[in-house]
Short mmCIF file of C-alpha atoms and ligand atoms in Angstrom, two decimals:
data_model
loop_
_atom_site.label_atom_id
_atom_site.label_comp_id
_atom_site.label_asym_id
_atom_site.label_seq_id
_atom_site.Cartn_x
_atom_site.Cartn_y
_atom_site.Cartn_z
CA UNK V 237 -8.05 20.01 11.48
CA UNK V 238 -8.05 19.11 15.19
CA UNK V 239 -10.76 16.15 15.82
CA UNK V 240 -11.41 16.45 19.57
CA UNK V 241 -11.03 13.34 21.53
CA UNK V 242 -13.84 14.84 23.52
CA UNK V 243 -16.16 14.38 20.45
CA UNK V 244 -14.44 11.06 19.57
CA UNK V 245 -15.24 9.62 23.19
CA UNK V 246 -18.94 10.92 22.71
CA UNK V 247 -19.15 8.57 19.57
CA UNK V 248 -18.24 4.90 21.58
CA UNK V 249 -19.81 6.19 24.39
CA UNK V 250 -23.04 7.10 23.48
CA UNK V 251 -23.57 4.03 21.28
CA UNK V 252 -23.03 2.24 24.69
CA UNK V 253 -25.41 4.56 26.35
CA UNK V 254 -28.14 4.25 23.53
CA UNK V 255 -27.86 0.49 23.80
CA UNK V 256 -28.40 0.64 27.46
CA UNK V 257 -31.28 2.52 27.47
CA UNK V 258 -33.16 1.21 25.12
CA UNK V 259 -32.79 -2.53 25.83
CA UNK V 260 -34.50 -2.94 28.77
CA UNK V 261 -37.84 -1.40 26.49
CA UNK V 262 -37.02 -3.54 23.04
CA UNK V 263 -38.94 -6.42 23.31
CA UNK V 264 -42.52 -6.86 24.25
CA UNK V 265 -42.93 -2.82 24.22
CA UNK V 266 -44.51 -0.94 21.72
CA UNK V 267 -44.31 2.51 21.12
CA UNK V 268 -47.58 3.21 22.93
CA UNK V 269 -46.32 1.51 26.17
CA UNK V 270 -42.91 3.07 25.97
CA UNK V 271 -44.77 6.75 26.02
CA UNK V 272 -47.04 4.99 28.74
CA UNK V 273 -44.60 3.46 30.93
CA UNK V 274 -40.76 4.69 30.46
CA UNK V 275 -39.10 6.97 32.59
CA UNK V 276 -35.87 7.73 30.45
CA UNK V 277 -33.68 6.18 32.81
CA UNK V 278 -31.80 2.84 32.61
CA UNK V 279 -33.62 0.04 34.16
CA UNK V 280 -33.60 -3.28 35.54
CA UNK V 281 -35.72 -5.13 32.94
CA UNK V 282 -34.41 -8.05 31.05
CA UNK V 283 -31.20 -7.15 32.10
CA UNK V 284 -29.54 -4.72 34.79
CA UNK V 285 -30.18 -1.30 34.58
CA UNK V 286 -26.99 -0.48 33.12
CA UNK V 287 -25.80 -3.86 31.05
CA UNK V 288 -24.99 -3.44 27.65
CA UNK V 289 -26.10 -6.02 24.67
CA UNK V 290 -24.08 -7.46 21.73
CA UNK V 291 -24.10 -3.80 19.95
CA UNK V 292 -21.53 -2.52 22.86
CA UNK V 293 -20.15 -6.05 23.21
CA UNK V 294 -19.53 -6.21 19.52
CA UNK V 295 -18.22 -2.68 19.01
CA UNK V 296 -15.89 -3.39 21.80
CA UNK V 297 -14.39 -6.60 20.37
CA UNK V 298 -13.54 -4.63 16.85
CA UNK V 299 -11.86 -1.76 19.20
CA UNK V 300 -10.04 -4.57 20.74
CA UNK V 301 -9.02 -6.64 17.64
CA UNK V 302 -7.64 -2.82 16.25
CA UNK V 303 -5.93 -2.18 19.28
CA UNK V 304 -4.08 -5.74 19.91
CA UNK V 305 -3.40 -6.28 15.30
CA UNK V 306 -2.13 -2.43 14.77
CA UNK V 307 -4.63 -2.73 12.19
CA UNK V 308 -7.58 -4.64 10.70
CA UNK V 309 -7.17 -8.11 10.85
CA UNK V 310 -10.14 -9.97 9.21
CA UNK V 311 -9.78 -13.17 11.17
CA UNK V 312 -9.08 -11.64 14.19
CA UNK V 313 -11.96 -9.57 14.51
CA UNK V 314 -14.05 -12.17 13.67
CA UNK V 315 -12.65 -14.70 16.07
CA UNK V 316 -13.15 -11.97 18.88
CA UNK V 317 -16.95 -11.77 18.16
CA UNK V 318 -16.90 -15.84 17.87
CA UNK V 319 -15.42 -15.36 21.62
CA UNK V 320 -18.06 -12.90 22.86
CA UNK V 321 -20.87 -15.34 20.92
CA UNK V 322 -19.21 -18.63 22.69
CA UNK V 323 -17.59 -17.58 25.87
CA UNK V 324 -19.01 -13.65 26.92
CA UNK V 325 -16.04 -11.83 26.21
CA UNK V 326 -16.61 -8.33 26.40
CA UNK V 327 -20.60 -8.75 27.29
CA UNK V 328 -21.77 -6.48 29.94
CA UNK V 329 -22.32 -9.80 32.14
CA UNK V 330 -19.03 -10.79 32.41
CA UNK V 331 -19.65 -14.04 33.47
CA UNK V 332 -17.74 -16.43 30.77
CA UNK V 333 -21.64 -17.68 29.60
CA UNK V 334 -22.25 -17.59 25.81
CA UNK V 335 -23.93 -14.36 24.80
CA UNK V 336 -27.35 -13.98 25.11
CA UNK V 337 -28.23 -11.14 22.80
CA UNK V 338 -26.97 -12.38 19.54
CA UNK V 339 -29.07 -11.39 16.48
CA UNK V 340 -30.15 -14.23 13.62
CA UNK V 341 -27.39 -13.24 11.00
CA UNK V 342 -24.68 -12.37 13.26
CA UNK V 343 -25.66 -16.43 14.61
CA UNK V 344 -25.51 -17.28 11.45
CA UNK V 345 -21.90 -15.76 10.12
CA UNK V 346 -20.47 -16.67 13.05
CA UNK V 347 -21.28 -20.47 11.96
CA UNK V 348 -20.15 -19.73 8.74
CA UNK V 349 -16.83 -18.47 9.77
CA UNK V 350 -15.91 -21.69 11.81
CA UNK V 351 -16.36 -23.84 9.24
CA UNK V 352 -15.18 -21.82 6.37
CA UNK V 353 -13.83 -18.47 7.68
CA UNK V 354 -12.55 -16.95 3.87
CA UNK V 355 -15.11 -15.25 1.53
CA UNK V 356 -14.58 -16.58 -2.87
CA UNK V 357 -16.10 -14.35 -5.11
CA UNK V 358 -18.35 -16.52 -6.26
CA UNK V 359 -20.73 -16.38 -2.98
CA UNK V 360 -23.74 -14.61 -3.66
CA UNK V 361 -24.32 -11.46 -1.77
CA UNK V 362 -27.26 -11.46 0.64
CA UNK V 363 -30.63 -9.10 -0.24
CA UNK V 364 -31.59 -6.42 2.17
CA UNK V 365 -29.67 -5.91 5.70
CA UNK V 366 -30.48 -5.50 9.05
CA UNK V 367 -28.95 -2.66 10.96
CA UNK V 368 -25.74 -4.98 12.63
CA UNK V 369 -23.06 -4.00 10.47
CA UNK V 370 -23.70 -0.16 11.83
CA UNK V 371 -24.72 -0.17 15.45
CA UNK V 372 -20.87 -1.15 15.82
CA UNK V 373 -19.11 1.32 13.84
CA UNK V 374 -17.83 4.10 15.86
CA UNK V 375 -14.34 2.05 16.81
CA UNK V 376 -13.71 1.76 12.79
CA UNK V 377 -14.32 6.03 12.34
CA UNK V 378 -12.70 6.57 15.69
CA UNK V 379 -9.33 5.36 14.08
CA UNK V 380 -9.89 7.04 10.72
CA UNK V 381 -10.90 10.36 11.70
CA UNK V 382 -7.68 12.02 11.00
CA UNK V 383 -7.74 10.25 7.73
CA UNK V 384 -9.93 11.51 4.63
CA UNK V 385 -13.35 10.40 4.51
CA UNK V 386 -12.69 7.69 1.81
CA UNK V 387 -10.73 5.77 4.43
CA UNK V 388 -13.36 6.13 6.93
CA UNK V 389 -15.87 4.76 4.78
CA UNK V 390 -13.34 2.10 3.04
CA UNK V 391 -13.13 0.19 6.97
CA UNK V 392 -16.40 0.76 7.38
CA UNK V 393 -17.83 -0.99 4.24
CA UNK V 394 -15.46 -3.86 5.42
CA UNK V 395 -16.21 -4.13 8.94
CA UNK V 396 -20.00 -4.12 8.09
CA UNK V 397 -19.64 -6.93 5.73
CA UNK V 398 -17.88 -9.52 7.90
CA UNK V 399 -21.31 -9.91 9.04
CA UNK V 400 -23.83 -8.63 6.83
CA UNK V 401 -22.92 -9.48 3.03
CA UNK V 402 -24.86 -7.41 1.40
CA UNK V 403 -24.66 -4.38 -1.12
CA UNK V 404 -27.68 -2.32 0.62
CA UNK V 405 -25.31 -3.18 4.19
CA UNK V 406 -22.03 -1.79 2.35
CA UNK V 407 -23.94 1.56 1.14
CA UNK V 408 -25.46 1.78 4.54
CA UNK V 409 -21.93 1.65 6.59
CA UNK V 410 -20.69 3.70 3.56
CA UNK V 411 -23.54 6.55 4.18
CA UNK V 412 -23.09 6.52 8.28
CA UNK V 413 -19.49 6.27 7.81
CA UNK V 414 -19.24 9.88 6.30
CA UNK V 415 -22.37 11.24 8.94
CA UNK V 416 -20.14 10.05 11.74
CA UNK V 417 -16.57 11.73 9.95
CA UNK V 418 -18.77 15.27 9.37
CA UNK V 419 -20.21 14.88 12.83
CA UNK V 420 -16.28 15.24 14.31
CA UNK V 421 -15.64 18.18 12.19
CA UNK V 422 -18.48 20.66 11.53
CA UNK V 423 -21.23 22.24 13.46
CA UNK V 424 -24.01 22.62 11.02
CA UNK V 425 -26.44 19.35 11.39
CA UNK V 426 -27.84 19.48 8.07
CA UNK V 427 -24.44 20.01 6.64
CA UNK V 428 -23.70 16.56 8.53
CA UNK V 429 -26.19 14.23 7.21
CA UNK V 430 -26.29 15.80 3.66
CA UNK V 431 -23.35 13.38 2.42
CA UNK V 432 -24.34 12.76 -0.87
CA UNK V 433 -21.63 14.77 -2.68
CA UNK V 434 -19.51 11.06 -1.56
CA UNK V 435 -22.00 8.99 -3.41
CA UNK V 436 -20.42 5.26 -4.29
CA UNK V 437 -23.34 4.57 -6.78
CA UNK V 438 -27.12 4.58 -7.16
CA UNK V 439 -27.86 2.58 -3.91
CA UNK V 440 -25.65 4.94 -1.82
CA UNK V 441 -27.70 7.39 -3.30
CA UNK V 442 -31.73 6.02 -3.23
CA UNK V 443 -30.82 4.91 0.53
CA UNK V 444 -29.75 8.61 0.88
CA UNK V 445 -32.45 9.74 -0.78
CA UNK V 446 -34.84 7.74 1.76
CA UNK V 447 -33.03 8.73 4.64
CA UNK V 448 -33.72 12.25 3.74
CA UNK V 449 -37.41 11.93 2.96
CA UNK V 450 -37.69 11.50 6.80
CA UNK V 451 -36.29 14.85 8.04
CA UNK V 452 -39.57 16.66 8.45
CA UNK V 453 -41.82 13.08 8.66
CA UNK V 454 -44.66 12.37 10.76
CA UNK V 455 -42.97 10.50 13.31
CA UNK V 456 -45.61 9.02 14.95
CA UNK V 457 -47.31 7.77 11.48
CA UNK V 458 -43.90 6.22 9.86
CA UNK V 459 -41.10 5.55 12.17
CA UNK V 460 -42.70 3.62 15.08
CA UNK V 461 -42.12 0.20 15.82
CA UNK V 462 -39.53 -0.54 12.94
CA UNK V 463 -37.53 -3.98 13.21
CA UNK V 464 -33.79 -3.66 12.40
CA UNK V 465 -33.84 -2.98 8.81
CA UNK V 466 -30.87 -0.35 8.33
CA UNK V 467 -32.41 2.05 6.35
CA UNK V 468 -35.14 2.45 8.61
CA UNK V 469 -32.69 2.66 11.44
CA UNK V 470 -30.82 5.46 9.94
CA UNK V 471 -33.83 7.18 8.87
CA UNK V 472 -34.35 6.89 13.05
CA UNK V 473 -31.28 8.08 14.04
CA UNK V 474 -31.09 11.33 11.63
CA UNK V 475 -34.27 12.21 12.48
CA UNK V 476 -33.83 12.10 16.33
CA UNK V 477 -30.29 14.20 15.56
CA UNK V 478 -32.09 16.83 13.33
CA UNK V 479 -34.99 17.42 15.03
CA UNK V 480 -33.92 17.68 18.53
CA UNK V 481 -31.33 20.02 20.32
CA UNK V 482 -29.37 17.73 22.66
CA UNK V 483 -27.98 14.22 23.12
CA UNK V 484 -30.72 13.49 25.75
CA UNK V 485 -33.41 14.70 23.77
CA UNK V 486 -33.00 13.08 20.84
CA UNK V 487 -32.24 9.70 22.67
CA UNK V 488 -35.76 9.81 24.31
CA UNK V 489 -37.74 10.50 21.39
CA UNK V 490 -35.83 7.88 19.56
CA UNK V 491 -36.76 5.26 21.83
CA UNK V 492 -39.88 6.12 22.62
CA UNK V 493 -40.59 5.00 19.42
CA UNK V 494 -40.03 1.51 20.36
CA UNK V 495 -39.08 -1.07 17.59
CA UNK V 496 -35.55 -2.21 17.94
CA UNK V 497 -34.84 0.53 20.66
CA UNK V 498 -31.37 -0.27 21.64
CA UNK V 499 -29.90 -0.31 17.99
CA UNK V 500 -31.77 2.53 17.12
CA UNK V 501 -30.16 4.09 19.99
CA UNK V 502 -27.33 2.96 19.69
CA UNK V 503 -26.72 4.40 15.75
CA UNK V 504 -28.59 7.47 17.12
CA UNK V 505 -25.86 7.79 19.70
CA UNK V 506 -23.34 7.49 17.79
CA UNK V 507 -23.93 10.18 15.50
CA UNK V 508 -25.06 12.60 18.48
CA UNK V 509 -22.00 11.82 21.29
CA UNK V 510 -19.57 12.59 17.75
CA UNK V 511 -21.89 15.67 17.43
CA UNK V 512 -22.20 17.16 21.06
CA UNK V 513 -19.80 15.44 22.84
CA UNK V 514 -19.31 12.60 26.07
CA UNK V 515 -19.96 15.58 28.43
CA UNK V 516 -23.30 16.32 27.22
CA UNK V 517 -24.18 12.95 27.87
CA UNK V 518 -26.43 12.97 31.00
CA UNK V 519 -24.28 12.03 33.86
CA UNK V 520 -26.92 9.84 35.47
CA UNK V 521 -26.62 7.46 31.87
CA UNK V 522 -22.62 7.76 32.66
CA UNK V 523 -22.71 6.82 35.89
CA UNK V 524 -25.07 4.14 35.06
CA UNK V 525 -23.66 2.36 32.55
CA UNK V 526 -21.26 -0.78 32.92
CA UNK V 527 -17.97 -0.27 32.44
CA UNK V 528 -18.22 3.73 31.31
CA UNK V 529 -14.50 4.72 32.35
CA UNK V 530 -13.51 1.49 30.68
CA UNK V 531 -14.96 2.62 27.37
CA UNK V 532 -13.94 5.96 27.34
CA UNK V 533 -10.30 4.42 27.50
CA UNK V 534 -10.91 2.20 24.79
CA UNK V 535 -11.70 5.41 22.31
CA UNK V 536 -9.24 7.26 23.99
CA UNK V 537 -6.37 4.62 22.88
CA UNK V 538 -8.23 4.33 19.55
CA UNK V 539 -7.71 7.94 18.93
CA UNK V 540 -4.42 7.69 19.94
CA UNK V 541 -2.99 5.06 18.05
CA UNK V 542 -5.18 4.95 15.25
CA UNK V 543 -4.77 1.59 14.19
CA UNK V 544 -6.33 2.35 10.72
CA UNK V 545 -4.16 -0.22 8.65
CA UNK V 546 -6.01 -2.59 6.59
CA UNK V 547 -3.65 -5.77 7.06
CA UNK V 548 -5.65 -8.93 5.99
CA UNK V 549 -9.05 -9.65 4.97
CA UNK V 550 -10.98 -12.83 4.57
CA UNK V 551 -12.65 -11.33 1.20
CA UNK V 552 -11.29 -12.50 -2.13
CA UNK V 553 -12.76 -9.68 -4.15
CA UNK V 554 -10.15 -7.01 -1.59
CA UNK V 555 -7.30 -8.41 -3.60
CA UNK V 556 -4.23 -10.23 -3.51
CA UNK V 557 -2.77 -7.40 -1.06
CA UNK V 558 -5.10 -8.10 1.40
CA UNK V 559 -6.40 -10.81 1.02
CA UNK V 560 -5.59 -14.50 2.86
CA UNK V 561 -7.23 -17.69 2.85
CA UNK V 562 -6.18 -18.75 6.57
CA UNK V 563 -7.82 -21.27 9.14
CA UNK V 564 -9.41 -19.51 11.97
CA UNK V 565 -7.27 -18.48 14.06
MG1 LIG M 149 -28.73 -5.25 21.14
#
């Protein structure tokens, strides 16, 4: 089956989009003052109307890493986010300065990594997740997509964990990995989201299960002003992509209700530029956005290449094929 790189440009792009829009209205917002005060356009709050925050910046470094290894490279990718977290590289500002935007267990795993950058079985695996594994995705899907959907969700589990260690942050990556795959290849939205047919196990399947629950929800009464726990931003972005009949649409409603608005939107986005497309993105967000003919390069050469190799982990329990115990590099 033809993916189209139409479809496949929607995917990196509208995560970028998502993030811009929403970050100017993440913190100090609520719901209520969203609805009150937003006007659906990028803005100069916090940041430029336009700037991106470490979900683009992020995303960007793993497209990068892929590009410049042929492949997953472990140590790579995680020196390139230790680059944006140090020195900027790849954040919207451009300006060398460490980034600014960096969430508490990204912080934390980036620490990690410089003093002891391979993973030994015998670490314990964190509880719960936040949503950072997934609001950088799209690069890891764009370079599967002509692969089957076990491969898809295979690089996704493993780019989620360099960062989030956690069985409930594998499942999730696992869940939006095959939403994101479907999303490239058929046109019925339910059909999409209803992945449980690739179940991995009983928390692929209660997370699922939770997700689904949300479909015909009371919005207003259970999914407003959510932090950045996974499941609830999935439960977000599937319910702004079912209930809502274009990219725009579905963006607004998802960040009007406030929370962590730019992740939401930027899983949300995701799922609906794969689905609809980087046309149907609203040209004023395109022509808004920082570096938007630079990203649509980026998942052009992604689809191109498709640098879906994995060629070294960090992780013990991958195996002796993949994995290395190296310094950082
Ligand atoms: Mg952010």
């Amino acid at each position: 089956m033809q993916i189209h790189l139409e479809q496949v440009q929607g995917m990196l792009l509208g995560l970028a989009v998502g993030d811009a829009l929403g970050a100017p209205v993440e913190f100090g917002w609520t719901a209520h003052s969203i609805l009150a005060k937003w006007n659906g356009q990028m803005q100069d709050h916090r940041i430029p109307a336009g700037y991106y925050t470490d979900d683009t910046a992020m995303a960007l470094c793993l497209a990068d890493s892929l590009l410049e290894c042929d492949g997953y490279n472990s140590y790579d990718v995680m020196s390139k986010y230790l680059k944006w977290a140090t020195a900027g590289y790849r954040a919207s500002e451009d300006n060398g300065m460490p980034a600014s935007d960096i969430g508490s267990q990204i912080a934390l795993e980036l620490e990690r990594f410089v003093i002891k950058p391979a993973i030994y079985k015998n670490r314990a695996r964190l509880t719960g997740a936040g949503n950072g594994g997934i609001m950088r995705l799209a690069p890891a899907i764009i370079v599967t997509c002509n692969q089957s959907e076990e491969e898809s969700m295979r690089l996704a589990k493993v780019t989620s964990r360099e960062t989030h260690y956690s069985k409930e942050a594998d499942a999730s990556a696992e869940i939006f990995a095959i939403m994101l795959w479907q999303a490239l290849r058929l046109d019925d939205k339910n059909a999409i989201v209803n992945v449980d047919k690739y179940s991995t196990g009983t928390l692929f399947d209660s997370i699922l299960n939770r997700i689904m629950r949300t479909k015909n929800l009371d919005a207003d009464k259970y999914l407003k002003d959510l932090g950045g726990y996974v499941v609830d931003s999935l439960k977000i972005a599937v319910w702004g992509f079912l209930n809502f009949d274009s990219f725009r649409q579905g963006m607004i409603e998802v960040i009007r209700l406030g929370g962590d608005t730019d992740t939401n939107a930027s899983i949300y986005g995701q799922l609906a530029g794969a689905y609809y497309g980087y046309k149907a993105i609203p040209t004023q967000w395109r022509t808004r956005l920082r570096f938007c003919d630079d990203i649509l390069e980026i998942a052009r050469k992604l689809y191109e290449q498709q640098p879906n190799k994995i060629l070294v982990t960090r992780f013990e329990e991958d195996g002796k094929e993949y994995f290395k115990d190296l310094p950082q590099q």
